[in-house]
PDB file of C-alpha atoms and ligand atoms in Angstrom:
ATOM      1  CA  UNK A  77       0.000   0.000   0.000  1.00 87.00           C
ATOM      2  CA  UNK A  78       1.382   3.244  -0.763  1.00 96.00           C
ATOM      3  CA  UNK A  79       1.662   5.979   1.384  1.00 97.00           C
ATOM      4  CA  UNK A  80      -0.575   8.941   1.154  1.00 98.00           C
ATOM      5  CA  UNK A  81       2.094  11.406   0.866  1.00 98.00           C
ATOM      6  CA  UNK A  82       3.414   8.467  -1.572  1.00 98.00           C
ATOM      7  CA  UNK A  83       0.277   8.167  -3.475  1.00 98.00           C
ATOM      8  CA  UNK A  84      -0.367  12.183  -3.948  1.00 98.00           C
ATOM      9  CA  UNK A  85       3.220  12.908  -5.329  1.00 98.00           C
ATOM     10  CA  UNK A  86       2.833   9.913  -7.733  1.00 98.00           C
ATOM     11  CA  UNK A  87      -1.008  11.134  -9.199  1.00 98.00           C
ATOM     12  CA  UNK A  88       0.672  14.851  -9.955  1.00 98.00           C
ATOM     13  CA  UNK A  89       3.260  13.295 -11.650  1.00 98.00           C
ATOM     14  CA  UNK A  90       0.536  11.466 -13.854  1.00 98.00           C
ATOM     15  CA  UNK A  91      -0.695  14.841 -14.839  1.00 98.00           C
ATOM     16  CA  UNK A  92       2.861  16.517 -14.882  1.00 98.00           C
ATOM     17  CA  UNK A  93       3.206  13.551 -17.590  1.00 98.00           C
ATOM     18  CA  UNK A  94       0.188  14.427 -19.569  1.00 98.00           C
ATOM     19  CA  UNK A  95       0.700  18.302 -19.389  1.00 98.00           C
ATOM     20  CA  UNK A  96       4.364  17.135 -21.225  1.00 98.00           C
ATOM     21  CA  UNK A  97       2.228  14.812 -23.838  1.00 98.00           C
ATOM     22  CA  UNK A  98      -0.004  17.777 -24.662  1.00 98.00           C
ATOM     23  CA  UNK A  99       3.080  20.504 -24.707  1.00 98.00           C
ATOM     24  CA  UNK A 100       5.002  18.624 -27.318  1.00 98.00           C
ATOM     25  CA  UNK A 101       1.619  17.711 -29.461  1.00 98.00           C
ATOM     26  CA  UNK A 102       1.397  21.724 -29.683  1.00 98.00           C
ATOM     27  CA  UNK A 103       4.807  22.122 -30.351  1.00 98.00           C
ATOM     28  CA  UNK A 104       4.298  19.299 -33.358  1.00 98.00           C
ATOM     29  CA  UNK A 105       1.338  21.284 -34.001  1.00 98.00           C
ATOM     30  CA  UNK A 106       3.469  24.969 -34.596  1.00 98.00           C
ATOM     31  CA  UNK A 107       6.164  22.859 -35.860  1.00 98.00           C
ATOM     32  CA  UNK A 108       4.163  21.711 -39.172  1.00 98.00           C
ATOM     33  CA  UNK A 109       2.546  24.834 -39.779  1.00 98.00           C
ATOM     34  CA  UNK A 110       6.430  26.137 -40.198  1.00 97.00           C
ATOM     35  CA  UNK A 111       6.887  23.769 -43.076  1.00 96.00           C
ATOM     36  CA  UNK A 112       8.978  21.065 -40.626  1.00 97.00           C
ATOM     37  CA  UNK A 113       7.457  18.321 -40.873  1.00 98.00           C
ATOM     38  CA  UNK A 114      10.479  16.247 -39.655  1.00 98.00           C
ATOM     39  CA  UNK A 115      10.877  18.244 -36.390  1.00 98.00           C
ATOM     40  CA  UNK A 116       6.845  17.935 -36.478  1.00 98.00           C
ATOM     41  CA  UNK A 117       7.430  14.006 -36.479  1.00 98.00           C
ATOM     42  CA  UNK A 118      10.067  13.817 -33.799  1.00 98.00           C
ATOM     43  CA  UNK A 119       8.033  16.253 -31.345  1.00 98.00           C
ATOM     44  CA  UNK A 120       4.801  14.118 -32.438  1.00 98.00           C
ATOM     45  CA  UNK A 121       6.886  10.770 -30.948  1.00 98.00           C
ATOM     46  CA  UNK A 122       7.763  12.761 -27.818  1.00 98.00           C
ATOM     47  CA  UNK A 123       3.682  13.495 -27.329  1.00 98.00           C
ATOM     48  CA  UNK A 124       3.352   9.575 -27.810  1.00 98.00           C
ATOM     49  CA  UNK A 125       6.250   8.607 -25.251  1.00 98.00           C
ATOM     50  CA  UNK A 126       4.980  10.925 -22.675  1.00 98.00           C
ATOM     51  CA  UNK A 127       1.496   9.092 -22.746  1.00 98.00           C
ATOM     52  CA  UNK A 128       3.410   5.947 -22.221  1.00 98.00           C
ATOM     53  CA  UNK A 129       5.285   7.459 -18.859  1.00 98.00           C
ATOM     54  CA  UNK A 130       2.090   8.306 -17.597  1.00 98.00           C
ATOM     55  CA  UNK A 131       0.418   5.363 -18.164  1.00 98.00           C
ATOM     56  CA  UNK A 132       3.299   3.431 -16.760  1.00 98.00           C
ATOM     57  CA  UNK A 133       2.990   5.735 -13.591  1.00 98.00           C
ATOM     58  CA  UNK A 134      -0.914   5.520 -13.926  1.00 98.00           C
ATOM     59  CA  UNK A 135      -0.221   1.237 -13.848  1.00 98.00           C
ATOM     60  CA  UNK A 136       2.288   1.641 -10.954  1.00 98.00           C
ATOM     61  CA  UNK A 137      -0.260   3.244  -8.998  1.00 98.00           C
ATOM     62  CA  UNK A 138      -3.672   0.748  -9.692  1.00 98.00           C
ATOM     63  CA  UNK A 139      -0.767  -2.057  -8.862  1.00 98.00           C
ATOM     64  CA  UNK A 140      -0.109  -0.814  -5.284  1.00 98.00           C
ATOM     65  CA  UNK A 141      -3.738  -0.194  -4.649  1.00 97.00           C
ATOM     66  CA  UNK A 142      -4.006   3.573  -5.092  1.00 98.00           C
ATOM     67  CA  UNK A 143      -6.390   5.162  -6.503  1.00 97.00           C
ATOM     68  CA  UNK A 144      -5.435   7.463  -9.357  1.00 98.00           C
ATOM     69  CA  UNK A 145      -6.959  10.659  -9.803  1.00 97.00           C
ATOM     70  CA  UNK A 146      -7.104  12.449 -13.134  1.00 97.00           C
ATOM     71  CA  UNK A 147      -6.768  15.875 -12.701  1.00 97.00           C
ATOM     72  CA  UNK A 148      -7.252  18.502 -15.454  1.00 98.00           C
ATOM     73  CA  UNK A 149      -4.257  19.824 -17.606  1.00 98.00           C
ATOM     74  CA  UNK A 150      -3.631  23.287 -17.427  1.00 97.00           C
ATOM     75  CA  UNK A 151      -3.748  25.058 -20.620  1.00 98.00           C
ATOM     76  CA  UNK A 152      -0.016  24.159 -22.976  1.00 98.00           C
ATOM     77  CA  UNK A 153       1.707  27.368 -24.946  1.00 98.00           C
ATOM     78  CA  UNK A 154       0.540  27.210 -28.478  1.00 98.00           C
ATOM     79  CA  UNK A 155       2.698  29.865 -29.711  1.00 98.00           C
ATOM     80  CA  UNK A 156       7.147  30.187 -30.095  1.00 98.00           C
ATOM     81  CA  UNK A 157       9.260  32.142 -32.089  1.00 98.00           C
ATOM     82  CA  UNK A 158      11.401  29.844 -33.777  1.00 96.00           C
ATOM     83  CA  UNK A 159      12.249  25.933 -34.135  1.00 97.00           C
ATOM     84  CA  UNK A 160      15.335  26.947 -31.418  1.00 97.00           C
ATOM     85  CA  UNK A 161      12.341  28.556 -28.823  1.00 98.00           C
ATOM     86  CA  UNK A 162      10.565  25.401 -29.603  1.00 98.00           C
ATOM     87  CA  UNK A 163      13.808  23.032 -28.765  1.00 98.00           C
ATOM     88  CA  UNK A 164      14.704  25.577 -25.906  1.00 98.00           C
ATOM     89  CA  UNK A 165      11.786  25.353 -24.387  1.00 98.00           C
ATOM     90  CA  UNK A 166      11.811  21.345 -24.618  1.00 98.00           C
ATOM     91  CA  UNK A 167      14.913  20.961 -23.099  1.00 98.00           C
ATOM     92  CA  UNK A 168      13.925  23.429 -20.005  1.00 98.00           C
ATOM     93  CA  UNK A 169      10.930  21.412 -20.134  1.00 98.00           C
ATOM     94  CA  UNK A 170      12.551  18.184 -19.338  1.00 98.00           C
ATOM     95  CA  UNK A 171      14.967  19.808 -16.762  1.00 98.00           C
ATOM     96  CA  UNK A 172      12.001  20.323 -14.801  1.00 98.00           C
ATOM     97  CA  UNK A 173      10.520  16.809 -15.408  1.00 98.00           C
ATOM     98  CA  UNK A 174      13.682  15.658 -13.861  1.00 98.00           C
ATOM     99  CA  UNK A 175      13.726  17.764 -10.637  1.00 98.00           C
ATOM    100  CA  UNK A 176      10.048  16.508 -10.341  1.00 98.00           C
ATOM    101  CA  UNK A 177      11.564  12.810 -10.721  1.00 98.00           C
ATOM    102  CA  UNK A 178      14.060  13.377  -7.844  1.00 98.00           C
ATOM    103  CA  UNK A 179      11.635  15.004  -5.583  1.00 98.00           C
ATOM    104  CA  UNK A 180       9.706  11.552  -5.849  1.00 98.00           C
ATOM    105  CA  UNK A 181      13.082   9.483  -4.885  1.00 98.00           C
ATOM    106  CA  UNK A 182      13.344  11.949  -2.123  1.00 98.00           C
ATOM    107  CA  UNK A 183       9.999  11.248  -1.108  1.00 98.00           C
ATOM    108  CA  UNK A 184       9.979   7.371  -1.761  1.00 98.00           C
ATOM    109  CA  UNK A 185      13.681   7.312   0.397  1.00 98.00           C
ATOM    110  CA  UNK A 186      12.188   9.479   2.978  1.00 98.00           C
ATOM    111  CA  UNK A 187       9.005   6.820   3.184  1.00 97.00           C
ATOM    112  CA  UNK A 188      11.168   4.053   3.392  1.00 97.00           C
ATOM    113  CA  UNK A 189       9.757   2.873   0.457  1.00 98.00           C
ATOM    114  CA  UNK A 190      11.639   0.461  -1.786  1.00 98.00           C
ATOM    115  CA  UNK A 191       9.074  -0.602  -4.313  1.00 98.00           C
ATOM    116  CA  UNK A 192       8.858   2.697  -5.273  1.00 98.00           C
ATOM    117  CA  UNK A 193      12.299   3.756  -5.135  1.00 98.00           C
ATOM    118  CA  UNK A 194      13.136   0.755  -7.839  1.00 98.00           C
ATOM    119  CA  UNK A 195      10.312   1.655  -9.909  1.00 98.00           C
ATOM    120  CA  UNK A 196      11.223   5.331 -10.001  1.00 98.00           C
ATOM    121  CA  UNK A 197      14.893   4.431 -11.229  1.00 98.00           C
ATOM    122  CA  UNK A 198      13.461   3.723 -15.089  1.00 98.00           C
ATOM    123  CA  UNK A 199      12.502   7.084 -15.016  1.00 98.00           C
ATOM    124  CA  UNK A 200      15.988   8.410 -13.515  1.00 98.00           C
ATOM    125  CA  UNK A 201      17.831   6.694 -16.039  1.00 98.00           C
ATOM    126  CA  UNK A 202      15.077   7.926 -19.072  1.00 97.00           C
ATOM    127  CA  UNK A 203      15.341  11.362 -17.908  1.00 97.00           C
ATOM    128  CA  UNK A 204      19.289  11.655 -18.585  1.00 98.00           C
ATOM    129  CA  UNK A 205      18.799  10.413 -22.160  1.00 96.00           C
ATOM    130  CA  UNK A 206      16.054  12.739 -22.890  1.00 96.00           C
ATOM    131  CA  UNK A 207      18.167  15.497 -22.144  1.00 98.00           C
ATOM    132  CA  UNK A 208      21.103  14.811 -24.035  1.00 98.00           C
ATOM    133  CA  UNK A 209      19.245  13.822 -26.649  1.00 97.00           C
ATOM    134  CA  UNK A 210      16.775  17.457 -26.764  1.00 98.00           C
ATOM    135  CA  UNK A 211      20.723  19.255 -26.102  1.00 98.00           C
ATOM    136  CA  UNK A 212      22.456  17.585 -29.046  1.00 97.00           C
ATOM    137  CA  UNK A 213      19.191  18.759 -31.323  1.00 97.00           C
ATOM    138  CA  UNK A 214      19.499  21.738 -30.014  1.00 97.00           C
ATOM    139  CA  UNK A 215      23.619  22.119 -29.563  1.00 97.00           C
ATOM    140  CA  UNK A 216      23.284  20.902 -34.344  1.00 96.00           C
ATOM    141  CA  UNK A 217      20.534  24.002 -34.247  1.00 96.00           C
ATOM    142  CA  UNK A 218      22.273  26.593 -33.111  1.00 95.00           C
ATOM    143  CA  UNK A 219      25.697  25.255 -35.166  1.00 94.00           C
ATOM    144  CA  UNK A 220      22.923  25.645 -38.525  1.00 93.00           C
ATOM    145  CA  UNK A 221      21.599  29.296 -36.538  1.00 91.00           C
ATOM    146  CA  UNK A 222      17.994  27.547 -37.304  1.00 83.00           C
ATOM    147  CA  UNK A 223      17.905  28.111 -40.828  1.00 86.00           C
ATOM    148  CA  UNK A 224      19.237  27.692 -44.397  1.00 88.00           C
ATOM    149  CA  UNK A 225      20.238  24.010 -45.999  1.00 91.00           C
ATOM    150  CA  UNK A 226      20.939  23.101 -42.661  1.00 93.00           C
ATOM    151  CA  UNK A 227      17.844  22.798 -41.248  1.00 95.00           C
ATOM    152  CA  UNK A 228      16.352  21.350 -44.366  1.00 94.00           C
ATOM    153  CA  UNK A 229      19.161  18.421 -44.362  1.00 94.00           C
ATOM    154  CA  UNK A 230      18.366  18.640 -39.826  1.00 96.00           C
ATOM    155  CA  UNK A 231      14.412  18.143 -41.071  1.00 97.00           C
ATOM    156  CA  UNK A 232      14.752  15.351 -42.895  1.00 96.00           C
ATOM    157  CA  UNK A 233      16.698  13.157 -40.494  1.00 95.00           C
ATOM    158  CA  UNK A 234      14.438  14.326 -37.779  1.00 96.00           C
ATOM    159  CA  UNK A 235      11.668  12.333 -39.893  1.00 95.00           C
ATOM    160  CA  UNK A 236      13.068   9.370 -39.803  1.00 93.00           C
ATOM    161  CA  UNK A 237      12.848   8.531 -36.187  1.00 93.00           C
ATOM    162  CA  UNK A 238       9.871   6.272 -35.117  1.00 94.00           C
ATOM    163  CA  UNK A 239       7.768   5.242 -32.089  1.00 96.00           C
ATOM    164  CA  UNK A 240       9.004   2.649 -29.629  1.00 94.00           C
ATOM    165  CA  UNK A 241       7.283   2.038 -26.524  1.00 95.00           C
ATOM    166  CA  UNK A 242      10.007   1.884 -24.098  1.00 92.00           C
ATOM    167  CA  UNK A 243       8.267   1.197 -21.179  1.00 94.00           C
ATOM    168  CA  UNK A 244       7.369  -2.554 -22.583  1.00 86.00           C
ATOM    169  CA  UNK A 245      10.873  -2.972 -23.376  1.00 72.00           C
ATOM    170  CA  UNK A 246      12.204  -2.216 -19.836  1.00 52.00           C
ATOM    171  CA  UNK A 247       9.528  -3.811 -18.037  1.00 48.00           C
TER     172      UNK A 247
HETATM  173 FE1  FEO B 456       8.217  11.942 -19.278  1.00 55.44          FE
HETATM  174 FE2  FEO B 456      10.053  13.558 -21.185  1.00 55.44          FE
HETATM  175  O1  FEO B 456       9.654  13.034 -19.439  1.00 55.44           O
END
């Protein structure tokens, strides 16, 4: 059984999870009307992986008997200046995801409680790839200054990456 303290952190990162889901599918959305439909595709597959966190938290929860609450997602920026704002802003983005993810260690070591604490470590490890992959798009971006044949050849590799559910992979 979890813990309330436990149980509450865990149902706001379910909607901390969503919020991200519906933050990139905006940013996919601003991203095609710019003509990139590559970047489009790669922020579209970040809006698909960010369902899949919080349905893994969402599963992690049912399993320990909580009760999940879905709370409403506050309203996502549907506006940026440029493809660089866009990968800026993702990369802040997922420096906050990952202070969220330590606060629940700190709160699963501070409960004593181990399940969680092994669950949470998925996430840990997830979190340093997402940043250093959002920081090398963004270190090629600002090499390219965001424009030119550079971001056409950057577009085009962006579309090739595809959805892989990595929470069935590492169980
Ligand atoms: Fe679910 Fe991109 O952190």
């Amino acid at each position: 059984m979890l813990k309330e303290k436990m149980l509450n952190a865990l149902n706001e990162q379910i909607n901390a999870e969503q919020y991200s889901a519906f933050l990139y599918l905006s940013m996919s959305a601003y991203l095609n009307d710019k003509g990139l439909p590559g970047f489009a595709n790669w922020m579209y597959i970040q809006y698909q992986e960010e369902l899949t966190h919080a349905n893994k938290f969402f599963n992690y929860v049912n399993e320990r008997g909580g009760k999940v609450e879905i709370k409403a997602i506050k309203q996502v920026d549907i506006e940026f200046e440029s493809v660089i704002d866009v990968v800026e802003k993702t990369l802040e983005h997922e420096q906050l995801v990952t202070s969220l993810v330590n606060n629940l260690v700190d709160i699963a070591i501070s409960e004593s409680d181990h399940a969680t604490q092994s669950f949470l470590r998925w996430f840990v490890d997830e979190q340093v790839e997402e940043e250093a992959n959002v920081q090398e798009i963004l270190d090629t971006l600002k090499l390219i200054n965001g424009q030119g044949n550079g971001i056409f050849m950057l577009d085009r590799e962006m579309r090739q990456r595809t959805f892989v559910d990595e929470t069935q992979a590492a169980g």
